[in-house]
Short mmCIF file of C-alpha atoms in Angstrom, two decimals:
data_model
loop_
_atom_site.label_atom_id
_atom_site.label_comp_id
_atom_site.label_asym_id
_atom_site.label_seq_id
_atom_site.Cartn_x
_atom_site.Cartn_y
_atom_site.Cartn_z
CA MET A 1054 16.85 29.12 19.28
CA PHE A 1055 13.19 28.32 20.04
CA SER A 1056 12.75 31.69 21.77
CA THR A 1057 14.46 33.42 18.89
CA LEU A 1058 12.12 31.80 16.39
CA HIS A 1059 9.13 32.70 18.56
CA ARG A 1060 10.10 36.37 18.44
CA PHE A 1061 10.93 35.92 14.79
CA GLN A 1062 7.36 34.79 13.98
CA SER A 1063 5.42 37.00 16.38
CA LYS A 1064 6.93 40.28 15.22
CA GLY A 1065 5.66 39.93 11.67
CA LEU A 1066 8.85 40.30 9.74
CA SER A 1067 7.38 41.38 6.45
CA THR A 1068 5.71 44.35 8.09
CA ALA A 1069 8.81 45.24 10.08
CA ARG A 1070 10.98 45.26 6.98
CA ARG A 1071 8.60 47.58 5.13
CA HIS A 1072 8.84 50.07 7.97
CA LEU A 1073 12.58 50.59 7.58
CA THR A 1074 12.86 54.30 6.77
CA ARG A 1075 16.49 55.17 7.16
CA LEU A 1076 17.51 57.62 4.45
CA ALA A 1077 20.74 55.76 3.79
CA TYR A 1078 18.88 52.57 2.94
CA LEU A 1079 16.60 54.45 0.56
CA SER A 1080 19.63 55.88 -1.17
CA ALA A 1081 20.98 52.35 -1.63
CA ALA A 1082 17.66 51.27 -3.12
CA VAL A 1083 17.69 54.19 -5.53
CA ALA A 1084 21.26 53.42 -6.49
CA VAL A 1085 20.42 49.92 -7.68
CA ALA A 1086 17.04 50.73 -9.19
CA GLY A 1087 18.41 51.13 -12.69
CA LEU A 1088 20.45 47.92 -12.81
CA VAL A 1089 18.84 45.36 -15.13
CA SER A 1090 19.89 42.22 -16.90
CA SER A 1091 19.78 43.81 -20.34
CA PRO A 1092 23.06 45.04 -21.88
CA ALA A 1093 24.45 48.34 -20.63
CA SER A 1094 27.69 50.14 -21.30
CA ALA A 1095 30.52 49.02 -19.03
CA GLN A 1096 30.96 52.56 -17.74
CA THR A 1097 27.26 52.96 -16.90
CA LEU A 1098 27.14 49.63 -15.10
CA SER A 1099 30.35 50.47 -13.25
CA GLU A 1100 28.91 53.77 -12.04
CA LYS A 1101 25.72 52.11 -10.83
CA ILE A 1102 27.57 49.46 -8.85
CA LEU A 1103 29.75 52.17 -7.30
CA ASN A 1104 26.57 53.98 -6.27
CA MET A 1105 25.20 50.75 -4.80
CA GLU A 1106 28.38 50.37 -2.73
CA ARG A 1107 28.10 54.01 -1.62
CA GLY A 1108 24.51 53.44 -0.59
CA LEU A 1109 25.52 50.45 1.53
CA GLU A 1110 28.35 52.46 3.06
CA GLN A 1111 25.94 55.28 3.95
CA GLU A 1112 23.53 52.82 5.53
CA PHE A 1113 26.19 51.50 7.92
CA GLU A 1114 27.57 54.98 8.57
CA GLY A 1115 24.09 56.18 9.38
CA TYR A 1116 23.48 53.29 11.76
CA PHE A 1117 26.79 53.64 13.59
CA ASP A 1118 26.93 57.45 13.26
CA ALA A 1119 30.54 57.20 12.12
CA ASP A 1120 32.68 57.85 9.07
CA LEU A 1121 33.73 54.30 8.26
CA ALA A 1122 35.45 54.39 4.90
CA GLU A 1123 35.39 55.84 1.43
CA VAL A 1124 34.06 53.91 -1.55
CA THR A 1125 36.80 54.08 -4.16
CA GLN A 1126 37.06 50.66 -5.82
CA SER A 1127 35.12 50.37 -9.06
CA PRO A 1128 33.90 46.96 -10.26
CA GLU A 1129 37.01 46.71 -12.42
CA GLU A 1130 39.22 47.40 -9.42
CA ILE A 1131 37.23 44.95 -7.28
CA ALA A 1132 37.92 42.25 -9.89
CA GLN A 1133 41.62 43.12 -9.79
CA THR A 1134 41.63 42.92 -5.98
CA LEU A 1135 39.93 39.52 -6.13
CA SER A 1136 42.54 38.34 -8.64
CA ARG A 1137 45.42 39.55 -6.46
CA LEU A 1138 44.04 37.95 -3.31
CA GLY A 1139 43.34 34.75 -5.21
CA GLN A 1140 46.98 34.55 -6.26
CA GLU A 1141 48.20 35.27 -2.72
CA THR A 1142 45.92 32.69 -1.07
CA GLY A 1143 45.63 29.99 -3.74
CA THR A 1144 41.86 30.58 -3.96
CA THR A 1145 39.46 31.85 -6.60
CA PRO A 1146 37.07 34.30 -4.91
CA ALA A 1147 33.98 36.12 -6.13
CA VAL A 1148 31.74 38.71 -4.53
CA MET A 1149 27.95 38.53 -4.77
CA TRP A 1150 25.45 41.25 -3.86
CA ALA A 1151 21.89 40.15 -3.08
CA ILE A 1152 19.66 43.18 -2.55
CA PRO A 1153 15.93 42.63 -1.93
CA ARG A 1154 13.59 45.20 -3.49
CA GLU A 1155 9.86 45.52 -3.20
CA ASP A 1156 9.14 43.94 -6.59
CA HIS A 1157 12.25 41.85 -7.27
CA LEU A 1158 15.50 40.39 -5.99
CA HIS A 1159 18.55 42.18 -7.35
CA LEU A 1160 21.74 40.11 -7.80
CA VAL A 1161 25.23 41.15 -8.93
CA LEU A 1162 28.29 38.92 -9.26
CA ILE A 1163 31.89 39.98 -9.81
CA THR A 1164 34.61 37.40 -10.42
CA PRO A 1165 38.34 38.00 -10.91
CA SER A 1166 38.09 37.62 -14.67
CA GLY A 1167 35.31 39.78 -16.03
CA GLU A 1168 32.65 42.45 -15.94
CA PRO A 1169 29.81 42.38 -13.40
CA ILE A 1170 26.97 39.95 -14.11
CA VAL A 1171 23.53 41.26 -13.15
CA ARG A 1172 20.31 39.32 -12.61
CA ASP A 1173 16.98 40.82 -11.55
CA LEU A 1174 14.40 38.22 -10.46
CA TYR A 1175 10.94 39.74 -10.75
CA ASP A 1176 9.31 36.48 -9.72
CA VAL A 1177 10.90 36.98 -6.28
CA PRO A 1178 9.32 40.13 -4.82
CA GLU A 1179 10.20 41.12 -1.27
CA GLU A 1180 7.07 39.60 0.22
CA VAL A 1181 7.78 36.18 -1.30
CA LEU A 1182 11.47 36.36 -0.40
CA SER A 1183 10.73 37.36 3.20
CA GLN A 1184 8.37 34.43 3.77
CA THR A 1185 10.86 32.01 2.24
CA VAL A 1186 13.67 33.32 4.46
CA ASP A 1187 11.41 32.85 7.50
CA ASP A 1188 10.68 29.26 6.42
CA PHE A 1189 14.37 28.65 5.83
CA HIS A 1190 15.25 29.55 9.41
CA LEU A 1191 12.62 27.12 10.67
CA GLU A 1192 14.15 24.34 8.55
CA MET A 1193 17.42 24.48 10.48
CA TYR A 1194 16.15 21.84 12.91
CA GLY A 1195 15.36 19.30 10.21
CA ASP A 1196 17.27 17.17 7.74
CA LYS A 1197 17.82 17.41 4.01
CA SER A 1198 14.47 15.85 3.15
CA GLY A 1199 12.54 18.86 4.47
CA MET A 1200 14.67 21.75 3.23
CA PHE A 1201 12.29 23.14 0.59
CA ALA A 1202 12.90 26.81 1.38
CA ALA A 1203 16.65 26.17 1.30
CA GLN A 1204 16.28 24.82 -2.23
CA LYS A 1205 14.16 27.79 -3.34
CA LEU A 1206 16.74 30.25 -2.08
CA TYR A 1207 19.52 28.26 -3.75
CA SER A 1208 17.64 28.36 -7.06
CA TRP A 1209 17.18 32.11 -6.78
CA MET A 1210 20.59 33.20 -5.49
CA ILE A 1211 23.09 30.62 -6.76
CA GLU A 1212 21.71 28.88 -9.86
CA PRO A 1213 21.59 32.03 -12.04
CA PHE A 1214 25.40 32.17 -11.81
CA GLU A 1215 26.49 28.65 -11.02
CA ALA A 1216 27.10 26.85 -14.32
CA ASP A 1217 28.32 29.75 -16.48
CA TYR A 1218 30.39 31.61 -13.90
CA LEU A 1219 30.98 29.95 -10.52
CA GLU A 1220 31.74 26.50 -11.90
CA ALA A 1221 33.21 27.67 -15.20
CA GLU A 1222 35.73 29.91 -13.44
CA GLY A 1223 36.50 27.53 -10.59
CA ILE A 1224 35.18 29.85 -7.89
CA ASP A 1225 35.77 28.39 -4.42
CA THR A 1226 35.10 31.39 -2.16
CA ILE A 1227 32.03 33.66 -2.14
CA LEU A 1228 31.84 36.99 -0.36
CA PHE A 1229 28.13 37.65 0.22
CA CYS A 1230 27.01 41.27 0.49
CA LEU A 1231 23.42 40.81 1.68
CA GLY A 1232 20.84 43.58 1.75
CA ASN A 1233 18.12 44.33 4.22
CA GLY A 1234 16.09 41.20 5.01
CA LEU A 1235 18.87 38.78 4.05
CA ARG A 1236 21.65 39.70 6.46
CA SER A 1237 20.81 36.88 8.89
CA LEU A 1238 20.60 34.29 6.13
CA PRO A 1239 22.65 31.15 7.00
CA THR A 1240 24.10 30.87 3.50
CA ALA A 1241 26.11 27.77 4.43
CA ALA A 1242 22.85 25.77 4.51
CA LEU A 1243 21.52 26.79 1.09
CA TYR A 1244 20.74 23.48 -0.58
CA ASP A 1245 20.65 22.35 -4.20
CA GLY A 1246 18.75 19.11 -3.51
CA ASP A 1247 21.96 17.12 -3.16
CA SER A 1248 24.62 19.26 -1.48
CA PHE A 1249 24.77 22.19 0.91
CA LEU A 1250 26.47 25.34 -0.34
CA ILE A 1251 29.20 24.94 2.30
CA GLU A 1252 30.25 21.72 0.59
CA LYS A 1253 31.17 23.74 -2.50
CA TYR A 1254 32.34 27.17 -1.35
CA SER A 1255 34.05 28.94 1.51
CA GLN A 1256 31.89 31.89 2.51
CA THR A 1257 31.83 35.16 4.36
CA ARG A 1258 29.32 37.99 4.71
CA ILE A 1259 30.51 41.54 4.12
CA PRO A 1260 28.84 44.93 4.74
CA ALA A 1261 30.17 46.16 1.39
CA PHE A 1262 33.30 45.24 -0.54
CA ASN A 1263 34.76 48.71 -0.09
CA LEU A 1264 34.32 48.40 3.68
CA ILE A 1265 36.48 45.30 4.26
CA GLN A 1266 40.24 44.99 4.65
CA THR A 1267 41.83 43.44 1.58
CA ASP A 1268 45.40 42.86 2.70
CA TYR A 1269 46.53 39.30 3.35
CA SER A 1270 48.74 37.83 6.06
CA PRO A 1271 49.16 34.05 6.11
CA ILE A 1272 48.01 32.30 9.26
CA GLY A 1273 51.13 31.37 11.20
CA GLN A 1274 52.65 32.63 14.43
CA GLU A 1275 49.59 34.43 15.78
CA GLN A 1276 49.05 34.85 19.51
CA VAL A 1277 45.58 34.05 20.82
CA LEU A 1278 43.89 35.97 23.63
CA ALA A 1279 41.15 33.68 24.97
CA MET A 1280 38.66 35.14 27.44
CA GLY A 1281 35.21 34.16 28.68
CA ALA A 1282 32.78 33.46 31.48
CA SER A 1283 30.80 30.37 32.37
CA GLU A 1284 28.21 32.07 34.58
CA PHE A 1285 26.30 35.34 34.38
CA GLN A 1286 23.97 37.25 36.66
CA GLU A 1287 21.19 37.69 34.10
CA LEU A 1288 22.08 35.68 31.00
CA SER A 1289 22.13 31.91 30.71
CA SER A 1290 25.24 30.06 31.85
CA LEU A 1291 27.83 28.67 29.43
CA PRO A 1292 29.20 25.61 31.24
CA ALA A 1293 31.56 24.60 28.42
CA VAL A 1294 33.52 27.87 28.43
CA SER A 1295 36.40 26.70 30.64
CA ALA A 1296 36.94 23.67 28.42
CA GLU A 1297 36.55 25.84 25.33
CA LEU A 1298 39.28 28.27 26.36
CA ASP A 1299 41.66 25.46 27.30
CA ASN A 1300 40.95 23.65 24.06
CA VAL A 1301 41.37 26.78 21.92
CA LEU A 1302 44.85 27.35 23.30
CA SER A 1303 45.90 23.70 23.19
CA ALA A 1304 44.58 23.24 19.64
CA TRP A 1305 46.38 26.35 18.46
CA GLN A 1306 49.55 25.33 20.28
CA SER A 1307 49.50 21.97 18.51
CA THR A 1308 49.31 23.36 14.98
CA LYS A 1309 52.40 22.62 12.97
CA LEU A 1310 52.92 26.30 12.16
CA LEU A 1311 53.21 27.39 15.77
CA GLU A 1312 56.76 27.33 17.10
CA GLN A 1313 56.70 29.62 20.13
CA PRO A 1314 56.29 27.84 23.47
CA GLU A 1315 53.23 29.83 24.51
CA ALA A 1316 50.16 29.96 22.29
CA GLY A 1317 48.46 32.77 24.15
CA HIS A 1318 46.73 33.79 27.33
CA ALA A 1319 43.41 32.82 28.93
CA PHE A 1320 41.19 34.80 31.30
CA LEU A 1321 38.13 33.15 32.88
CA ASN A 1322 35.20 34.53 34.90
CA GLU A 1323 36.44 37.21 37.35
CA GLU A 1324 39.48 37.84 35.14
CA PHE A 1325 37.27 38.36 32.09
CA THR A 1326 37.16 42.16 32.33
CA LEU A 1327 37.41 45.07 29.94
CA THR A 1328 40.47 46.24 31.84
CA ASN A 1329 42.28 42.97 31.15
CA LEU A 1330 41.20 43.02 27.52
CA LYS A 1331 42.61 46.52 27.02
CA GLN A 1332 45.85 45.67 28.83
CA GLN A 1333 46.37 42.53 26.75
CA LEU A 1334 45.66 44.34 23.49
CA ASP A 1335 48.21 47.01 24.40
CA SER A 1336 50.94 44.77 25.84
CA GLN A 1337 50.64 41.53 23.86
CA SER A 1338 49.09 42.69 20.56
CA PRO A 1339 47.26 39.38 19.99
CA ASP A 1340 46.29 38.58 16.41
CA ILE A 1341 43.28 36.50 17.46
CA VAL A 1342 40.85 37.52 20.21
CA HIS A 1343 38.47 34.75 21.29
CA LEU A 1344 35.57 35.80 23.55
CA ALA A 1345 33.51 32.89 24.87
CA THR A 1346 30.56 34.88 26.11
CA HIS A 1347 27.18 36.22 25.14
CA ALA A 1348 27.13 38.84 22.40
CA VAL A 1349 23.63 40.24 22.13
CA PHE A 1350 22.48 42.11 19.04
CA LYS A 1351 19.20 43.98 19.54
CA SER A 1352 16.98 46.32 17.59
CA GLY A 1353 17.44 50.07 17.81
CA SER A 1354 20.68 52.00 18.20
CA PRO A 1355 24.07 50.24 18.44
CA GLY A 1356 24.05 51.05 22.17
CA ASN A 1357 21.34 48.41 22.64
CA SER A 1358 23.70 45.65 21.50
CA TYR A 1359 26.64 44.48 23.57
CA ILE A 1360 29.31 41.91 24.40
CA GLN A 1361 28.95 40.67 27.97
CA PHE A 1362 32.04 40.72 30.19
CA TRP A 1363 32.20 39.44 33.76
CA ASN A 1364 31.24 42.70 35.42
CA GLU A 1365 30.04 44.96 32.62
CA GLN A 1366 28.86 45.18 29.05
CA LEU A 1367 30.83 46.43 26.09
CA LYS A 1368 28.26 48.29 23.99
CA LEU A 1369 28.46 47.94 20.24
CA ASP A 1370 28.88 51.70 19.80
CA ASP A 1371 31.82 51.69 22.25
CA ILE A 1372 33.80 48.91 20.58
CA ARG A 1373 35.64 51.40 18.36
CA ASP A 1374 37.06 53.12 21.46
CA ILE A 1375 39.18 50.05 22.22
CA ASN A 1376 42.60 49.80 20.60
CA TRP A 1377 42.02 46.82 18.31
CA ARG A 1378 44.10 48.34 15.53
CA ASN A 1379 47.74 48.58 16.66
CA PRO A 1380 48.32 46.25 14.93
CA ALA A 1381 44.89 45.29 13.65
CA VAL A 1382 43.36 42.14 15.11
CA GLU A 1383 43.24 39.49 12.41
CA LEU A 1384 40.26 37.63 13.87
CA LEU A 1385 37.67 38.36 16.55
CA VAL A 1386 35.72 35.28 17.66
CA LEU A 1387 32.40 35.53 19.52
CA SER A 1388 31.37 32.01 20.36
CA ALA A 1389 27.88 32.57 21.81
CA CYS A 1390 25.90 35.25 19.99
CA ARG A 1391 22.23 36.06 20.32
CA THR A 1392 21.04 38.00 17.29
CA ALA A 1393 17.45 39.11 16.83
CA VAL A 1394 17.03 37.07 13.66
CA GLY A 1395 14.85 38.91 11.18
CA ASP A 1396 15.25 42.32 12.82
CA ASP A 1397 16.76 44.81 10.39
CA GLU A 1398 18.66 46.95 12.87
CA ALA A 1399 20.00 44.03 14.91
CA GLU A 1400 21.25 42.45 11.70
CA LEU A 1401 22.93 45.73 10.70
CA GLY A 1402 24.85 45.64 13.96
CA PHE A 1403 25.85 42.01 13.45
CA ALA A 1404 26.96 42.62 9.86
CA GLY A 1405 28.91 45.70 10.97
CA LEU A 1406 30.83 43.89 13.70
CA THR A 1407 34.19 44.14 11.95
CA LEU A 1408 33.55 47.78 11.08
CA GLN A 1409 33.17 48.65 14.75
CA SER A 1410 35.98 46.49 16.10
CA GLY A 1411 38.50 47.22 13.39
CA ALA A 1412 39.24 43.49 13.17
CA LYS A 1413 39.88 42.14 9.71
CA SER A 1414 37.48 39.22 10.23
CA ALA A 1415 35.02 38.03 12.84
CA LEU A 1416 33.57 34.59 13.53
CA ALA A 1417 30.20 34.63 15.25
CA SER A 1418 26.89 32.79 15.39
CA ILE A 1419 23.62 34.04 13.97
CA TRP A 1420 21.70 32.23 16.71
CA ASN A 1421 22.54 30.48 19.96
CA VAL A 1422 23.43 26.82 19.66
CA SER A 1423 23.99 24.30 22.44
CA ASP A 1424 27.13 24.34 24.55
CA ALA A 1425 28.23 21.02 23.06
CA GLY A 1426 27.66 22.32 19.53
CA THR A 1427 29.61 25.50 20.18
CA LEU A 1428 32.48 23.63 21.80
CA ALA A 1429 32.61 21.24 18.85
CA LEU A 1430 32.66 23.94 16.18
CA MET A 1431 35.20 26.13 17.94
CA SER A 1432 37.50 23.22 18.80
CA GLU A 1433 37.50 21.97 15.22
CA PHE A 1434 37.87 25.46 13.75
CA TYR A 1435 41.17 26.08 15.55
CA ARG A 1436 42.45 22.68 14.47
CA GLN A 1437 41.70 23.58 10.86
CA LEU A 1438 42.96 27.17 11.10
CA GLY A 1439 46.61 26.20 11.18
CA SER A 1440 46.39 24.10 8.02
CA THR A 1441 44.32 26.30 5.67
CA SER A 1442 45.27 29.42 3.77
CA THR A 1443 42.16 31.38 4.74
CA LYS A 1444 39.97 31.74 7.82
CA ALA A 1445 36.81 31.12 5.78
CA GLU A 1446 38.21 27.80 4.53
CA ALA A 1447 39.04 26.78 8.12
CA LEU A 1448 35.42 27.44 9.07
CA ARG A 1449 34.17 25.54 6.01
CA GLN A 1450 36.25 22.50 6.89
CA ALA A 1451 35.01 22.56 10.49
CA GLN A 1452 31.40 22.78 9.31
CA ILE A 1453 31.89 19.93 6.83
CA GLU A 1454 33.41 17.74 9.56
CA MET A 1455 30.26 18.32 11.63
CA LEU A 1456 27.92 17.86 8.65
CA ARG A 1457 29.50 14.52 7.75
CA GLY A 1458 29.60 13.21 11.31
CA GLU A 1459 33.37 13.24 11.64
CA VAL A 1460 33.02 15.70 14.51
CA ARG A 1461 30.50 14.17 16.88
CA VAL A 1462 29.58 13.56 20.49
CA GLU A 1463 29.55 10.01 21.86
CA GLY A 1464 28.80 9.76 25.54
CA ASP A 1465 31.17 12.07 27.37
CA VAL A 1466 33.65 12.31 24.48
CA LEU A 1467 33.82 14.87 21.71
CA HIS A 1468 35.45 13.35 18.63
CA LEU A 1469 37.47 15.81 16.55
CA SER A 1470 39.53 15.45 13.39
CA ARG A 1471 42.79 15.46 15.35
CA GLY A 1472 42.16 13.76 18.64
CA ASP A 1473 39.31 13.56 21.13
CA ILE A 1474 38.49 15.61 24.22
CA ASN A 1475 36.41 14.77 27.26
CA LEU A 1476 33.28 16.85 27.68
CA PRO A 1477 32.84 18.86 30.87
CA ALA A 1478 30.74 17.14 33.52
CA ASP A 1479 28.01 19.76 33.11
CA LEU A 1480 27.52 18.61 29.52
CA ASN A 1481 27.55 14.86 30.15
CA SER A 1482 23.91 14.92 31.18
CA GLU A 1483 22.75 16.56 27.97
CA GLU A 1484 20.73 14.45 25.59
CA ALA A 1485 22.63 13.13 22.61
CA VAL A 1486 22.87 15.73 19.87
CA ASP A 1487 23.20 15.18 16.15
CA LEU A 1488 25.86 17.73 15.21
CA SER A 1489 25.29 16.97 11.52
CA SER A 1490 22.05 18.97 11.64
CA PRO A 1491 22.42 22.43 10.03
CA TYR A 1492 21.12 23.93 13.27
CA TYR A 1493 24.52 23.23 14.86
CA TRP A 1494 26.94 24.16 12.09
CA ALA A 1495 25.09 26.66 9.87
CA ALA A 1496 24.69 29.21 12.67
CA PHE A 1497 28.38 30.09 12.56
CA THR A 1498 29.49 32.59 9.95
CA MET A 1499 32.53 34.59 8.98
CA VAL A 1500 31.99 38.35 8.90
CA GLY A 1501 34.33 40.63 6.94
CA SER A 1502 37.37 39.39 5.08
CA PRO A 1503 37.58 35.64 4.37
CA TRP A 1504 41.40 35.90 4.14
#
């Protein structure tokens, strides 16, 4: 994380963001230019939000050089979809767009019950927002007493909607569609001065609402394909991977919903190959694919970003060539990501992960955390996954357990909500870590559908 922040500061993010010239992004900016807080006819507002969604779609299609989807759902239809999914999952979801513009921050909220709510914050120009986001990332190492940027961002993004809409309508799940400059924002750690946002809402980040899968299948009898490597030729080692894979399968096996005798299959080190991945996808059709390895998101074309296998790299622009869709993978987990935080193109690739893989949802980390922190989050996540109705809620519960110290490391033991596990010997020598710090739990985020 220190090296990431060093790059983050030295590159001069404000300048880099202003140099983004992709035509698709400009079309998205034009699409939202006319949206203001003053009253507008429902039809006019609906058309403008559709254009905003089309602009976001074009941005991702331009980056991946692919025809990804067609924007068809109007704001009214989005509200109906949210209502349907809320009934199916026992949740009350809302979608929020936060689009930075040169002279203001543009916000749109749609809940299941009404017309879009629009707020344009002209006291938050792009330059001010960019610096605050930079400061927010630096606050991840601290405690609540020093999270001033987190409170500013909360006041800008959440407070304009909180009392009259989020709280009034009982919203418990927020789908964040974040524009350029905000896509790496760890929304879970937004702070109101008393509570973190994750203590109130399940969350996911989406490329655009029209680009995510909106069907729902309850978590139940899914098979898990767990693969990973503990050592690499060029990248840093991940000594907890063997324990992570074992714990993922054992935790999933122990869930009360799982009745089959075998929870899934594990492949470690030399067996962690693209060939084995493809064979397992074709023969076993796993619903959950867990890859305990480095996933590196870099600037430039999608071919610069990759998932590291034992003997080769799976480039981001080649992910779509793998048969993830027959049937579609419910969840793709990448437990050790390295994203160029603050780099527009790297963040586009990260946000578009589900678009490329065809998975309904992905769980990944915005920055690298320690091996102990990753093992803790992943172990707790799978314990929660079998007892929650949505994947985003399982992640929220795991993060809350870490935040409140219920999931913690003491000596060579990792305490979890349902039993303890011994830490690998390679981790016993690490200094004690405070897993309640947002640095450990806020890095992990759901991408795509929260359901």
